[in-house]
């Protein structure tokens, strides 16, 4: 720890909101030990990624995309 205040880093990760993406991300974070109270993680999902997933029929609607993104963390927080 440093003196004089907290130092934060902000990392941005591209996120693919397909089923199992949170599990893959959790495995990656555990494997590379990237957990720190001084790091802020920002998950990015580009509009192009959504359109590509919709074209591939990985997600059928924006609602399904939101369920894939926020469903697993919400379930983990309530259990």
Tab-separated table of C-alpha atoms in Angstrom:
chain	number	residue	atom	x	y	z
A	1	UNK	CA	0.000	0.000	0.000
A	2	UNK	CA	1.105	3.500	-0.753
A	3	UNK	CA	0.808	6.447	1.587
A	4	UNK	CA	-1.117	9.583	0.759
A	5	UNK	CA	-4.269	8.085	-0.689
A	6	UNK	CA	-5.531	5.311	-2.804
A	7	UNK	CA	-4.345	4.700	-6.321
A	8	UNK	CA	-6.723	3.109	-8.747
A	9	UNK	CA	-6.211	1.648	-12.161
A	10	UNK	CA	-9.092	1.347	-14.600
A	11	UNK	CA	-8.958	-1.526	-17.017
A	12	UNK	CA	-11.417	-2.013	-19.836
A	13	UNK	CA	-12.266	-5.455	-21.094
A	14	UNK	CA	-14.242	-6.279	-24.194
A	15	UNK	CA	-17.126	-8.454	-23.100
A	16	UNK	CA	-18.926	-11.020	-25.173
A	17	UNK	CA	-22.365	-11.439	-23.679
A	18	UNK	CA	-22.803	-15.025	-24.726
A	19	UNK	CA	-23.688	-17.818	-22.354
A	20	UNK	CA	-20.700	-18.780	-20.217
A	21	UNK	CA	-18.851	-15.497	-20.693
A	22	UNK	CA	-18.848	-14.686	-16.962
A	23	UNK	CA	-17.436	-18.101	-16.144
A	24	UNK	CA	-14.674	-17.625	-18.716
A	25	UNK	CA	-13.900	-14.192	-17.285
A	26	UNK	CA	-13.822	-15.538	-13.714
A	27	UNK	CA	-11.410	-18.301	-14.736
A	28	UNK	CA	-9.163	-15.772	-16.466
A	29	UNK	CA	-9.150	-13.471	-13.420
A	30	UNK	CA	-8.331	-16.376	-11.091
A	31	UNK	CA	-5.607	-17.767	-13.329
A	32	UNK	CA	-3.806	-14.440	-13.700
A	33	UNK	CA	-4.585	-13.181	-10.173
A	34	UNK	CA	-5.802	-9.772	-11.300
A	35	UNK	CA	-7.925	-9.072	-8.217
A	36	UNK	CA	-7.147	-5.901	-6.308
A	37	UNK	CA	-9.212	-3.415	-4.304
A	38	UNK	CA	-7.392	-0.661	-6.199
A	39	UNK	CA	-8.536	-1.762	-9.641
A	40	UNK	CA	-11.764	-0.730	-11.314
A	41	UNK	CA	-12.924	-3.014	-14.122
A	42	UNK	CA	-15.065	-1.641	-16.928
A	43	UNK	CA	-16.815	-4.136	-19.154
A	44	UNK	CA	-17.329	-2.957	-22.703
A	45	UNK	CA	-19.802	-4.344	-25.172
A	46	UNK	CA	-19.683	-2.606	-28.498
A	47	UNK	CA	-22.758	-2.098	-30.597
A	48	UNK	CA	-20.993	-3.969	-33.395
A	49	UNK	CA	-20.510	-6.979	-31.110
A	50	UNK	CA	-24.235	-6.979	-30.331
A	51	UNK	CA	-25.132	-6.786	-34.018
A	52	UNK	CA	-22.738	-9.637	-34.839
A	53	UNK	CA	-24.232	-11.797	-32.072
A	54	UNK	CA	-27.710	-11.016	-33.331
A	55	UNK	CA	-26.704	-11.907	-36.911
A	56	UNK	CA	-25.241	-15.227	-35.691
A	57	UNK	CA	-28.388	-15.715	-33.612
A	58	UNK	CA	-26.282	-16.072	-30.446
A	59	UNK	CA	-28.812	-13.699	-28.914
A	60	UNK	CA	-32.270	-13.128	-30.302
A	61	UNK	CA	-33.059	-9.803	-28.666
A	62	UNK	CA	-31.575	-6.964	-26.646
A	63	UNK	CA	-33.413	-8.344	-23.600
A	64	UNK	CA	-31.641	-11.680	-23.966
A	65	UNK	CA	-28.339	-9.834	-24.245
A	66	UNK	CA	-29.055	-7.994	-20.986
A	67	UNK	CA	-30.022	-11.276	-19.302
A	68	UNK	CA	-26.712	-12.787	-20.412
A	69	UNK	CA	-24.769	-9.795	-19.104
A	70	UNK	CA	-26.490	-9.102	-15.786
A	71	UNK	CA	-28.155	-12.421	-14.958
A	72	UNK	CA	-25.102	-14.346	-13.665
A	73	UNK	CA	-23.740	-11.566	-11.383
A	74	UNK	CA	-27.244	-10.877	-10.039
A	75	UNK	CA	-27.773	-14.581	-9.328
A	76	UNK	CA	-24.408	-14.794	-7.567
A	77	UNK	CA	-25.169	-11.726	-5.465
A	78	UNK	CA	-28.512	-13.084	-4.254
A	79	UNK	CA	-27.382	-16.621	-3.448
